[in-house]
Amino acid sequence: GFRVRPAFVLAVLALLATLLAAVADVSGVTTDRVVDGIPNQVFTLDSLGSNLAVAGFVGAAVMLIGALLQCFGLRWGGGLTGGAGLATAGWASLTIGLAEIGLFRAQLVLDNPEVPPFTLTITRDVGYFLVLGVGVIGILVALFSLVSSGRGGRPGLNPWVAACGALASTIVVAGPLIPAGDFGFDVNFSNAALPWQFYTGRTIHLALLLLGGVIGFLLVRTYGLGLAAGTMCVAVWLWISSLIDVGGRSFGIGGFNIGTADTSPHAVTTVGVVATVLFLLVAAVLATLQNRRT
């Protein structure tokens, strides 16, 4: 039967907050005179990244669908909402980090002694805090989804497929961490050209993606399969939209590879995403056949 769970209520709130964030101002930069390198601009999700608003909606929508299925007692639905919660929290972290880049660069111009004095006003607006709130809700939903993490008396899934899926999820996260040009791996964690908030948000985003994917597959149960699938929902959209550059300013998984202005996905990222989706499909088919036999 149907039973309302906390994850469902939180998922509804997350979807509403995401829709509001899509039309709200996220941040703004204004000056009292024209200054080279600083656009007087109010940033929305669309102006930050042309695929970010849809990414947030995808995560929140999948989270709500999974929560609804969990209310009907489906364990894989609980996993789906938990994974989407992690994915949505990762989206929020990455979005906050990207929002800070424009503010950081404006501050660099202000601090440049060669630039004549001017007044700089930086704002973090309603959309900024809505995105932050959605991220918090995503983590809470993931925690509440754990009530469905048992086996439910069913046998485990194929361990070989699970192991390969976990490896594929690792490759997805490894792709964005490959620096461009002559940069070393440490550029993924610190660079004077980018704010610490970006690195922190990006790291959280990739860590949650890795956590949900690897643990989801290695649980070898229907909840874990749902967890891995939900975790990938935002990543798949970021990969597709950055591959075809939806809107002309699309960010990929992890935003972009450090050292290049090109936001299209690295070849390793593409291999990881395709392999992960493939193993999710294989695991789902095998689980369905197994359930029919039992």
PDB file of C-alpha atoms in Angstrom:
ATOM      1  CA  GLY A   1       0.000   0.000   0.000  1.00  0.00           C
ATOM      2  CA  PHE A   2       0.854   3.668  -0.236  1.00  0.00           C
ATOM      3  CA  ARG A   3       2.609   5.244   2.741  1.00  0.00           C
ATOM      4  CA  VAL A   4       3.863   8.835   2.744  1.00  0.00           C
ATOM      5  CA  ARG A   5       7.535   8.940   3.679  1.00  0.00           C
ATOM      6  CA  PRO A   6       9.718  11.912   4.694  1.00  0.00           C
ATOM      7  CA  ALA A   7      11.752  11.576   1.493  1.00  0.00           C
ATOM      8  CA  PHE A   8       8.610  12.217  -0.574  1.00  0.00           C
ATOM      9  CA  VAL A   9       7.740  15.432   1.271  1.00  0.00           C
ATOM     10  CA  LEU A  10      11.341  16.665   1.006  1.00  0.00           C
ATOM     11  CA  ALA A  11      11.489  15.777  -2.693  1.00  0.00           C
ATOM     12  CA  VAL A  12       8.378  17.876  -3.358  1.00  0.00           C
ATOM     13  CA  LEU A  13      10.021  20.811  -1.573  1.00  0.00           C
ATOM     14  CA  ALA A  14      13.227  20.285  -3.562  1.00  0.00           C
ATOM     15  CA  LEU A  15      11.363  20.333  -6.878  1.00  0.00           C
ATOM     16  CA  LEU A  16       9.523  23.543  -5.947  1.00  0.00           C
ATOM     17  CA  ALA A  17      12.759  25.193  -4.779  1.00  0.00           C
ATOM     18  CA  THR A  18      14.517  24.151  -7.990  1.00  0.00           C
ATOM     19  CA  LEU A  19      11.765  25.664 -10.139  1.00  0.00           C
ATOM     20  CA  LEU A  20      11.962  28.906  -8.152  1.00  0.00           C
ATOM     21  CA  ALA A  21      15.763  28.933  -8.419  1.00  0.00           C
ATOM     22  CA  ALA A  22      15.471  28.637 -12.211  1.00  0.00           C
ATOM     23  CA  VAL A  23      13.728  32.028 -12.434  1.00  0.00           C
ATOM     24  CA  ALA A  24      15.395  33.812  -9.511  1.00  0.00           C
ATOM     25  CA  ASP A  25      18.570  35.909  -9.483  1.00  0.00           C
ATOM     26  CA  VAL A  26      21.550  33.895  -8.253  1.00  0.00           C
ATOM     27  CA  SER A  27      24.240  36.548  -7.934  1.00  0.00           C
ATOM     28  CA  GLY A  28      25.183  39.973  -9.237  1.00  0.00           C
ATOM     29  CA  VAL A  29      28.179  42.172  -9.989  1.00  0.00           C
ATOM     30  CA  THR A  30      27.828  45.951 -10.400  1.00  0.00           C
ATOM     31  CA  THR A  31      30.296  48.842 -10.529  1.00  0.00           C
ATOM     32  CA  ASP A  32      29.893  52.605 -10.343  1.00  0.00           C
ATOM     33  CA  ARG A  33      31.645  53.009 -13.696  1.00  0.00           C
ATOM     34  CA  VAL A  34      32.549  50.927 -16.726  1.00  0.00           C
ATOM     35  CA  VAL A  35      35.480  48.661 -15.869  1.00  0.00           C
ATOM     36  CA  ASP A  36      37.205  46.362 -18.344  1.00  0.00           C
ATOM     37  CA  GLY A  37      36.783  42.731 -17.342  1.00  0.00           C
ATOM     38  CA  ILE A  38      33.720  43.288 -15.162  1.00  0.00           C
ATOM     39  CA  PRO A  39      30.305  43.000 -16.782  1.00  0.00           C
ATOM     40  CA  ASN A  40      27.596  44.778 -14.805  1.00  0.00           C
ATOM     41  CA  GLN A  41      25.320  41.783 -14.670  1.00  0.00           C
ATOM     42  CA  VAL A  42      22.805  39.880 -12.598  1.00  0.00           C
ATOM     43  CA  PHE A  43      23.372  36.144 -12.999  1.00  0.00           C
ATOM     44  CA  THR A  44      20.609  33.561 -13.241  1.00  0.00           C
ATOM     45  CA  LEU A  45      21.072  29.808 -13.600  1.00  0.00           C
ATOM     46  CA  ASP A  46      20.724  30.169 -17.380  1.00  0.00           C
ATOM     47  CA  SER A  47      23.354  32.897 -17.609  1.00  0.00           C
ATOM     48  CA  LEU A  48      25.731  30.940 -15.389  1.00  0.00           C
ATOM     49  CA  GLY A  49      25.365  27.824 -17.517  1.00  0.00           C
ATOM     50  CA  SER A  50      22.777  27.124 -20.190  1.00  0.00           C
ATOM     51  CA  ASN A  51      22.235  23.548 -18.981  1.00  0.00           C
ATOM     52  CA  LEU A  52      22.279  24.118 -15.210  1.00  0.00           C
ATOM     53  CA  ALA A  53      18.578  24.838 -14.667  1.00  0.00           C
ATOM     54  CA  VAL A  54      17.513  21.679 -16.511  1.00  0.00           C
ATOM     55  CA  ALA A  55      20.164  19.674 -14.623  1.00  0.00           C
ATOM     56  CA  GLY A  56      18.644  20.742 -11.327  1.00  0.00           C
ATOM     57  CA  PHE A  57      15.134  19.934 -12.543  1.00  0.00           C
ATOM     58  CA  VAL A  58      16.239  16.473 -13.741  1.00  0.00           C
ATOM     59  CA  GLY A  59      17.737  15.663 -10.345  1.00  0.00           C
ATOM     60  CA  ALA A  60      14.734  16.948  -8.388  1.00  0.00           C
ATOM     61  CA  ALA A  61      12.218  15.242 -10.706  1.00  0.00           C
ATOM     62  CA  VAL A  62      13.965  11.849 -10.502  1.00  0.00           C
ATOM     63  CA  MET A  63      14.208  12.297  -6.731  1.00  0.00           C
ATOM     64  CA  LEU A  64      10.443  12.853  -6.544  1.00  0.00           C
ATOM     65  CA  ILE A  65       9.652   9.886  -8.817  1.00  0.00           C
ATOM     66  CA  GLY A  66      11.878   7.632  -6.724  1.00  0.00           C
ATOM     67  CA  ALA A  67      10.318   8.908  -3.498  1.00  0.00           C
ATOM     68  CA  LEU A  68       6.842   8.170  -4.883  1.00  0.00           C
ATOM     69  CA  LEU A  69       7.886   4.616  -5.756  1.00  0.00           C
ATOM     70  CA  GLN A  70       9.392   4.248  -2.283  1.00  0.00           C
ATOM     71  CA  CYS A  71       5.998   5.204  -0.817  1.00  0.00           C
ATOM     72  CA  PHE A  72       4.622   2.085  -2.552  1.00  0.00           C
ATOM     73  CA  GLY A  73       7.301  -0.042  -0.863  1.00  0.00           C
ATOM     74  CA  LEU A  74       9.611  -0.504  -3.845  1.00  0.00           C
ATOM     75  CA  ARG A  75      13.193  -0.825  -2.616  1.00  0.00           C
ATOM     76  CA  TRP A  76      14.724   0.206  -5.929  1.00  0.00           C
ATOM     77  CA  GLY A  77      12.536   3.326  -5.778  1.00  0.00           C
ATOM     78  CA  GLY A  78      14.134   4.152  -2.441  1.00  0.00           C
ATOM     79  CA  GLY A  79      17.540   3.711  -4.035  1.00  0.00           C
ATOM     80  CA  LEU A  80      16.524   5.875  -6.974  1.00  0.00           C
ATOM     81  CA  THR A  81      15.436   8.753  -4.739  1.00  0.00           C
ATOM     82  CA  GLY A  82      18.575   8.398  -2.601  1.00  0.00           C
ATOM     83  CA  GLY A  83      20.849   8.469  -5.626  1.00  0.00           C
ATOM     84  CA  ALA A  84      18.992  11.415  -7.129  1.00  0.00           C
ATOM     85  CA  GLY A  85      19.325  13.152  -3.766  1.00  0.00           C
ATOM     86  CA  LEU A  86      23.099  12.750  -3.960  1.00  0.00           C
ATOM     87  CA  ALA A  87      23.068  13.883  -7.590  1.00  0.00           C
ATOM     88  CA  THR A  88      20.988  16.965  -6.765  1.00  0.00           C
ATOM     89  CA  ALA A  89      23.242  17.856  -3.852  1.00  0.00           C
ATOM     90  CA  GLY A  90      26.211  17.502  -6.192  1.00  0.00           C
ATOM     91  CA  TRP A  91      24.514  19.755  -8.742  1.00  0.00           C
ATOM     92  CA  ALA A  92      23.897  22.371  -6.058  1.00  0.00           C
ATOM     93  CA  SER A  93      27.544  22.234  -4.939  1.00  0.00           C
ATOM     94  CA  LEU A  94      28.841  22.592  -8.487  1.00  0.00           C
ATOM     95  CA  THR A  95      26.401  25.411  -9.274  1.00  0.00           C
ATOM     96  CA  ILE A  96      27.411  27.395  -6.181  1.00  0.00           C
ATOM     97  CA  GLY A  97      31.053  26.940  -7.159  1.00  0.00           C
ATOM     98  CA  LEU A  98      30.416  28.153 -10.704  1.00  0.00           C
ATOM     99  CA  ALA A  99      28.467  31.151  -9.381  1.00  0.00           C
ATOM    100  CA  GLU A 100      31.484  32.193  -7.328  1.00  0.00           C
ATOM    101  CA  ILE A 101      33.815  32.371 -10.341  1.00  0.00           C
ATOM    102  CA  GLY A 102      32.378  35.638 -11.697  1.00  0.00           C
ATOM    103  CA  LEU A 103      32.403  37.205  -8.233  1.00  0.00           C
ATOM    104  CA  PHE A 104      35.991  36.105  -7.675  1.00  0.00           C
ATOM    105  CA  ARG A 105      37.214  37.519 -10.979  1.00  0.00           C
ATOM    106  CA  ALA A 106      35.512  40.848 -10.288  1.00  0.00           C
ATOM    107  CA  GLN A 107      37.310  40.990  -6.940  1.00  0.00           C
ATOM    108  CA  LEU A 108      40.641  40.300  -8.680  1.00  0.00           C
ATOM    109  CA  VAL A 109      40.107  43.333 -10.916  1.00  0.00           C
ATOM    110  CA  LEU A 110      39.225  45.462  -7.882  1.00  0.00           C
ATOM    111  CA  ASP A 111      42.435  44.384  -6.125  1.00  0.00           C
ATOM    112  CA  ASN A 112      44.601  45.116  -9.174  1.00  0.00           C
ATOM    113  CA  PRO A 113      46.667  48.236  -8.322  1.00  0.00           C
ATOM    114  CA  GLU A 114      46.941  49.145 -12.011  1.00  0.00           C
ATOM    115  CA  VAL A 115      43.170  49.623 -12.309  1.00  0.00           C
ATOM    116  CA  PRO A 116      41.864  53.066 -11.236  1.00  0.00           C
ATOM    117  CA  PRO A 117      39.708  52.936  -8.083  1.00  0.00           C
ATOM    118  CA  PHE A 118      36.034  52.075  -8.453  1.00  0.00           C
ATOM    119  CA  THR A 119      33.194  50.820  -6.283  1.00  0.00           C
ATOM    120  CA  LEU A 120      32.297  47.156  -6.644  1.00  0.00           C
ATOM    121  CA  THR A 121      29.065  45.645  -5.353  1.00  0.00           C
ATOM    122  CA  ILE A 122      28.769  41.862  -5.166  1.00  0.00           C
ATOM    123  CA  THR A 123      25.493  40.162  -4.240  1.00  0.00           C
ATOM    124  CA  ARG A 124      24.391  36.602  -3.557  1.00  0.00           C
ATOM    125  CA  ASP A 125      20.690  36.613  -4.187  1.00  0.00           C
ATOM    126  CA  VAL A 126      17.611  34.450  -3.552  1.00  0.00           C
ATOM    127  CA  GLY A 127      18.501  31.918  -6.236  1.00  0.00           C
ATOM    128  CA  TYR A 128      21.887  31.300  -4.617  1.00  0.00           C
ATOM    129  CA  PHE A 129      20.302  30.292  -1.327  1.00  0.00           C
ATOM    130  CA  LEU A 130      17.541  28.306  -3.032  1.00  0.00           C
ATOM    131  CA  VAL A 131      20.204  26.228  -4.774  1.00  0.00           C
ATOM    132  CA  LEU A 132      22.000  25.790  -1.466  1.00  0.00           C
ATOM    133  CA  GLY A 133      18.749  24.685   0.169  1.00  0.00           C
ATOM    134  CA  VAL A 134      18.084  22.150  -2.584  1.00  0.00           C
ATOM    135  CA  GLY A 135      21.519  20.667  -1.929  1.00  0.00           C
ATOM    136  CA  VAL A 136      20.781  20.258   1.778  1.00  0.00           C
ATOM    137  CA  ILE A 137      17.425  18.636   0.984  1.00  0.00           C
ATOM    138  CA  GLY A 138      19.172  16.241  -1.406  1.00  0.00           C
ATOM    139  CA  ILE A 139      21.459  14.973   1.357  1.00  0.00           C
ATOM    140  CA  LEU A 140      18.500  14.565   3.726  1.00  0.00           C
ATOM    141  CA  VAL A 141      16.560  12.614   1.097  1.00  0.00           C
ATOM    142  CA  ALA A 142      19.548  10.316   0.565  1.00  0.00           C
ATOM    143  CA  LEU A 143      19.679   9.618   4.307  1.00  0.00           C
ATOM    144  CA  PHE A 144      15.935   8.969   4.576  1.00  0.00           C
ATOM    145  CA  SER A 145      16.114   6.596   1.607  1.00  0.00           C
ATOM    146  CA  LEU A 146      18.297   4.223   3.615  1.00  0.00           C
ATOM    147  CA  VAL A 147      15.193   2.699   5.220  1.00  0.00           C
ATOM    148  CA  SER A 148      14.732   0.817   1.928  1.00  0.00           C
ATOM    149  CA  SER A 149      18.311  -0.461   1.717  1.00  0.00           C
ATOM    150  CA  GLY A 150      17.619  -4.038   2.884  1.00  0.00           C
ATOM    151  CA  ARG A 151      17.483  -7.065   0.600  1.00  0.00           C
ATOM    152  CA  GLY A 152      13.777  -7.691   1.148  1.00  0.00           C
ATOM    153  CA  GLY A 153      14.348 -11.445   1.022  1.00  0.00           C
ATOM    154  CA  ARG A 154      15.608 -11.337  -2.567  1.00  0.00           C
ATOM    155  CA  PRO A 155      18.920 -12.823  -3.766  1.00  0.00           C
ATOM    156  CA  GLY A 156      21.803 -10.513  -4.620  1.00  0.00           C
ATOM    157  CA  LEU A 157      22.479  -9.206  -8.109  1.00  0.00           C
ATOM    158  CA  ASN A 158      25.259 -10.453 -10.384  1.00  0.00           C
ATOM    159  CA  PRO A 159      28.562  -9.583  -8.621  1.00  0.00           C
ATOM    160  CA  TRP A 160      30.576  -9.375 -11.850  1.00  0.00           C
ATOM    161  CA  VAL A 161      28.229  -6.835 -13.371  1.00  0.00           C
ATOM    162  CA  ALA A 162      28.302  -4.940 -10.067  1.00  0.00           C
ATOM    163  CA  ALA A 163      32.098  -4.844 -10.032  1.00  0.00           C
ATOM    164  CA  CYS A 164      32.271  -3.654 -13.640  1.00  0.00           C
ATOM    165  CA  GLY A 165      29.614  -1.020 -12.931  1.00  0.00           C
ATOM    166  CA  ALA A 166      31.564   0.273  -9.935  1.00  0.00           C
ATOM    167  CA  LEU A 167      34.691   0.522 -12.103  1.00  0.00           C
ATOM    168  CA  ALA A 168      32.748   2.392 -14.795  1.00  0.00           C
ATOM    169  CA  SER A 169      31.441   4.841 -12.174  1.00  0.00           C
ATOM    170  CA  THR A 170      35.033   5.493 -11.104  1.00  0.00           C
ATOM    171  CA  ILE A 171      36.009   6.239 -14.700  1.00  0.00           C
ATOM    172  CA  VAL A 172      33.165   8.782 -14.946  1.00  0.00           C
ATOM    173  CA  VAL A 173      34.674  10.721 -12.042  1.00  0.00           C
ATOM    174  CA  ALA A 174      38.260  10.282 -13.259  1.00  0.00           C
ATOM    175  CA  GLY A 175      37.538  11.891 -16.645  1.00  0.00           C
ATOM    176  CA  PRO A 176      36.918  15.465 -15.383  1.00  0.00           C
ATOM    177  CA  LEU A 177      40.045  15.229 -13.206  1.00  0.00           C
ATOM    178  CA  ILE A 178      42.389  14.885 -16.177  1.00  0.00           C
ATOM    179  CA  PRO A 179      43.965  18.345 -16.519  1.00  0.00           C
ATOM    180  CA  ALA A 180      44.474  19.933 -19.931  1.00  0.00           C
ATOM    181  CA  GLY A 181      47.804  21.086 -21.312  1.00  0.00           C
ATOM    182  CA  ASP A 182      50.867  20.936 -19.070  1.00  0.00           C
ATOM    183  CA  PHE A 183      49.008  21.248 -15.769  1.00  0.00           C
ATOM    184  CA  GLY A 184      49.611  18.684 -13.035  1.00  0.00           C
ATOM    185  CA  PHE A 185      46.938  16.738 -11.169  1.00  0.00           C
ATOM    186  CA  ASP A 186      47.165  19.132  -8.211  1.00  0.00           C
ATOM    187  CA  VAL A 187      45.486  21.846 -10.314  1.00  0.00           C
ATOM    188  CA  ASN A 188      42.217  20.033  -9.556  1.00  0.00           C
ATOM    189  CA  PHE A 189      42.399  21.255  -5.967  1.00  0.00           C
ATOM    190  CA  SER A 190      43.993  24.701  -6.058  1.00  0.00           C
ATOM    191  CA  ASN A 191      44.643  27.386  -8.651  1.00  0.00           C
ATOM    192  CA  ALA A 192      45.050  31.137  -8.208  1.00  0.00           C
ATOM    193  CA  ALA A 193      42.788  31.737 -11.215  1.00  0.00           C
ATOM    194  CA  LEU A 194      39.732  30.130  -9.613  1.00  0.00           C
ATOM    195  CA  PRO A 195      38.058  30.581  -6.189  1.00  0.00           C
ATOM    196  CA  TRP A 196      38.234  27.980  -3.442  1.00  0.00           C
ATOM    197  CA  GLN A 197      34.431  27.764  -3.477  1.00  0.00           C
ATOM    198  CA  PHE A 198      34.582  26.387  -7.019  1.00  0.00           C
ATOM    199  CA  TYR A 199      37.088  23.716  -6.064  1.00  0.00           C
ATOM    200  CA  THR A 200      35.113  22.770  -2.973  1.00  0.00           C
ATOM    201  CA  GLY A 201      31.806  22.571  -4.858  1.00  0.00           C
ATOM    202  CA  ARG A 202      33.382  20.617  -7.704  1.00  0.00           C
ATOM    203  CA  THR A 203      35.031  18.159  -5.319  1.00  0.00           C
ATOM    204  CA  ILE A 204      31.755  17.561  -3.446  1.00  0.00           C
ATOM    205  CA  HIS A 205      29.941  17.077  -6.759  1.00  0.00           C
ATOM    206  CA  LEU A 206      32.437  14.446  -7.966  1.00  0.00           C
ATOM    207  CA  ALA A 207      32.727  12.776  -4.552  1.00  0.00           C
ATOM    208  CA  LEU A 208      28.950  12.274  -4.300  1.00  0.00           C
ATOM    209  CA  LEU A 209      28.878  10.938  -7.857  1.00  0.00           C
ATOM    210  CA  LEU A 210      31.616   8.448  -6.983  1.00  0.00           C
ATOM    211  CA  LEU A 211      29.998   7.517  -3.667  1.00  0.00           C
ATOM    212  CA  GLY A 212      26.563   6.817  -5.113  1.00  0.00           C
ATOM    213  CA  GLY A 213      27.844   4.965  -8.159  1.00  0.00           C
ATOM    214  CA  VAL A 214      30.400   2.719  -6.486  1.00  0.00           C
ATOM    215  CA  ILE A 215      28.403   1.924  -3.343  1.00  0.00           C
ATOM    216  CA  GLY A 216      25.228   1.503  -5.385  1.00  0.00           C
ATOM    217  CA  PHE A 217      26.745  -1.161  -7.621  1.00  0.00           C
ATOM    218  CA  LEU A 218      28.698  -2.914  -4.858  1.00  0.00           C
ATOM    219  CA  LEU A 219      25.614  -3.289  -2.642  1.00  0.00           C
ATOM    220  CA  VAL A 220      24.533  -5.971  -5.158  1.00  0.00           C
ATOM    221  CA  ARG A 221      20.831  -5.466  -4.398  1.00  0.00           C
ATOM    222  CA  THR A 222      17.881  -3.662  -5.949  1.00  0.00           C
ATOM    223  CA  TYR A 223      18.244  -0.645  -3.641  1.00  0.00           C
ATOM    224  CA  GLY A 224      21.861  -0.283  -4.776  1.00  0.00           C
ATOM    225  CA  LEU A 225      20.896  -0.527  -8.434  1.00  0.00           C
ATOM    226  CA  GLY A 226      18.396   2.285  -7.926  1.00  0.00           C
ATOM    227  CA  LEU A 227      21.014   4.266  -5.998  1.00  0.00           C
ATOM    228  CA  ALA A 228      23.541   4.005  -8.837  1.00  0.00           C
ATOM    229  CA  ALA A 229      20.908   4.919 -11.445  1.00  0.00           C
ATOM    230  CA  GLY A 230      19.667   7.922  -9.469  1.00  0.00           C
ATOM    231  CA  THR A 231      23.202   9.158  -8.864  1.00  0.00           C
ATOM    232  CA  MET A 232      23.860   9.171 -12.600  1.00  0.00           C
ATOM    233  CA  CYS A 233      20.737  11.110 -13.646  1.00  0.00           C
ATOM    234  CA  VAL A 234      22.231  14.623 -13.448  1.00  0.00           C
ATOM    235  CA  ALA A 235      25.626  13.445 -14.734  1.00  0.00           C
ATOM    236  CA  VAL A 236      24.077  11.952 -17.864  1.00  0.00           C
ATOM    237  CA  TRP A 237      22.307  15.240 -18.635  1.00  0.00           C
ATOM    238  CA  LEU A 238      25.486  17.270 -18.042  1.00  0.00           C
ATOM    239  CA  TRP A 239      27.379  14.883 -20.317  1.00  0.00           C
ATOM    240  CA  ILE A 240      24.833  14.980 -23.150  1.00  0.00           C
ATOM    241  CA  SER A 241      24.206  18.729 -22.985  1.00  0.00           C
ATOM    242  CA  SER A 242      27.914  19.609 -22.863  1.00  0.00           C
ATOM    243  CA  LEU A 243      28.653  17.152 -25.671  1.00  0.00           C
ATOM    244  CA  ILE A 244      26.245  18.944 -28.025  1.00  0.00           C
ATOM    245  CA  ASP A 245      26.658  22.310 -26.221  1.00  0.00           C
ATOM    246  CA  VAL A 246      23.003  23.021 -25.471  1.00  0.00           C
ATOM    247  CA  GLY A 247      22.432  26.775 -25.325  1.00  0.00           C
ATOM    248  CA  GLY A 248      26.024  27.685 -26.158  1.00  0.00           C
ATOM    249  CA  ARG A 249      27.334  27.665 -22.571  1.00  0.00           C
ATOM    250  CA  SER A 250      26.915  24.169 -21.195  1.00  0.00           C
ATOM    251  CA  PHE A 251      29.017  22.804 -18.374  1.00  0.00           C
ATOM    252  CA  GLY A 252      29.908  19.141 -18.142  1.00  0.00           C
ATOM    253  CA  ILE A 253      30.457  16.732 -15.274  1.00  0.00           C
ATOM    254  CA  GLY A 254      32.748  18.556 -12.858  1.00  0.00           C
ATOM    255  CA  GLY A 255      32.158  21.744 -14.820  1.00  0.00           C
ATOM    256  CA  PHE A 256      35.161  21.382 -17.111  1.00  0.00           C
ATOM    257  CA  ASN A 257      38.660  19.941 -17.215  1.00  0.00           C
ATOM    258  CA  ILE A 258      40.987  22.427 -15.535  1.00  0.00           C
ATOM    259  CA  GLY A 259      43.346  24.135 -17.957  1.00  0.00           C
ATOM    260  CA  THR A 260      40.963  24.584 -20.869  1.00  0.00           C
ATOM    261  CA  ALA A 261      38.012  26.829 -21.674  1.00  0.00           C
ATOM    262  CA  ASP A 262      36.397  23.943 -23.580  1.00  0.00           C
ATOM    263  CA  THR A 263      33.579  22.471 -21.488  1.00  0.00           C
ATOM    264  CA  SER A 264      32.909  19.475 -23.741  1.00  0.00           C
ATOM    265  CA  PRO A 265      33.458  16.134 -21.963  1.00  0.00           C
ATOM    266  CA  HIS A 266      36.832  14.411 -21.999  1.00  0.00           C
ATOM    267  CA  ALA A 267      36.952  11.134 -23.945  1.00  0.00           C
ATOM    268  CA  VAL A 268      37.546   9.240 -20.688  1.00  0.00           C
ATOM    269  CA  THR A 269      34.385  10.792 -19.228  1.00  0.00           C
ATOM    270  CA  THR A 270      32.407   9.656 -22.256  1.00  0.00           C
ATOM    271  CA  VAL A 271      33.724   6.096 -21.942  1.00  0.00           C
ATOM    272  CA  GLY A 272      32.790   6.061 -18.265  1.00  0.00           C
ATOM    273  CA  VAL A 273      29.252   7.385 -18.797  1.00  0.00           C
ATOM    274  CA  VAL A 274      28.489   4.985 -21.656  1.00  0.00           C
ATOM    275  CA  ALA A 275      29.896   2.017 -19.718  1.00  0.00           C
ATOM    276  CA  THR A 276      27.992   2.927 -16.545  1.00  0.00           C
ATOM    277  CA  VAL A 277      24.674   3.244 -18.376  1.00  0.00           C
ATOM    278  CA  LEU A 278      25.357  -0.061 -20.152  1.00  0.00           C
ATOM    279  CA  PHE A 279      26.049  -1.916 -16.904  1.00  0.00           C
ATOM    280  CA  LEU A 280      22.972  -0.353 -15.294  1.00  0.00           C
ATOM    281  CA  LEU A 281      20.856  -1.715 -18.142  1.00  0.00           C
ATOM    282  CA  VAL A 282      22.492  -5.152 -17.962  1.00  0.00           C
ATOM    283  CA  ALA A 283      22.041  -5.289 -14.184  1.00  0.00           C
ATOM    284  CA  ALA A 284      18.377  -4.266 -14.501  1.00  0.00           C
ATOM    285  CA  VAL A 285      17.677  -6.940 -17.118  1.00  0.00           C
ATOM    286  CA  LEU A 286      19.414  -9.642 -15.071  1.00  0.00           C
ATOM    287  CA  ALA A 287      17.556  -8.563 -11.927  1.00  0.00           C
ATOM    288  CA  THR A 288      14.215  -8.733 -13.768  1.00  0.00           C
ATOM    289  CA  LEU A 289      14.963 -12.213 -15.120  1.00  0.00           C
ATOM    290  CA  GLN A 290      16.106 -13.352 -11.681  1.00  0.00           C
ATOM    291  CA  ASN A 291      12.924 -12.105 -10.023  1.00  0.00           C
ATOM    292  CA  ARG A 292      10.784 -13.915 -12.581  1.00  0.00           C
ATOM    293  CA  ARG A 293      12.577 -17.205 -11.833  1.00  0.00           C
ATOM    294  CA  THR A 294      12.038 -16.749  -8.091  1.00  0.00           C
TER     295      THR A 294
END
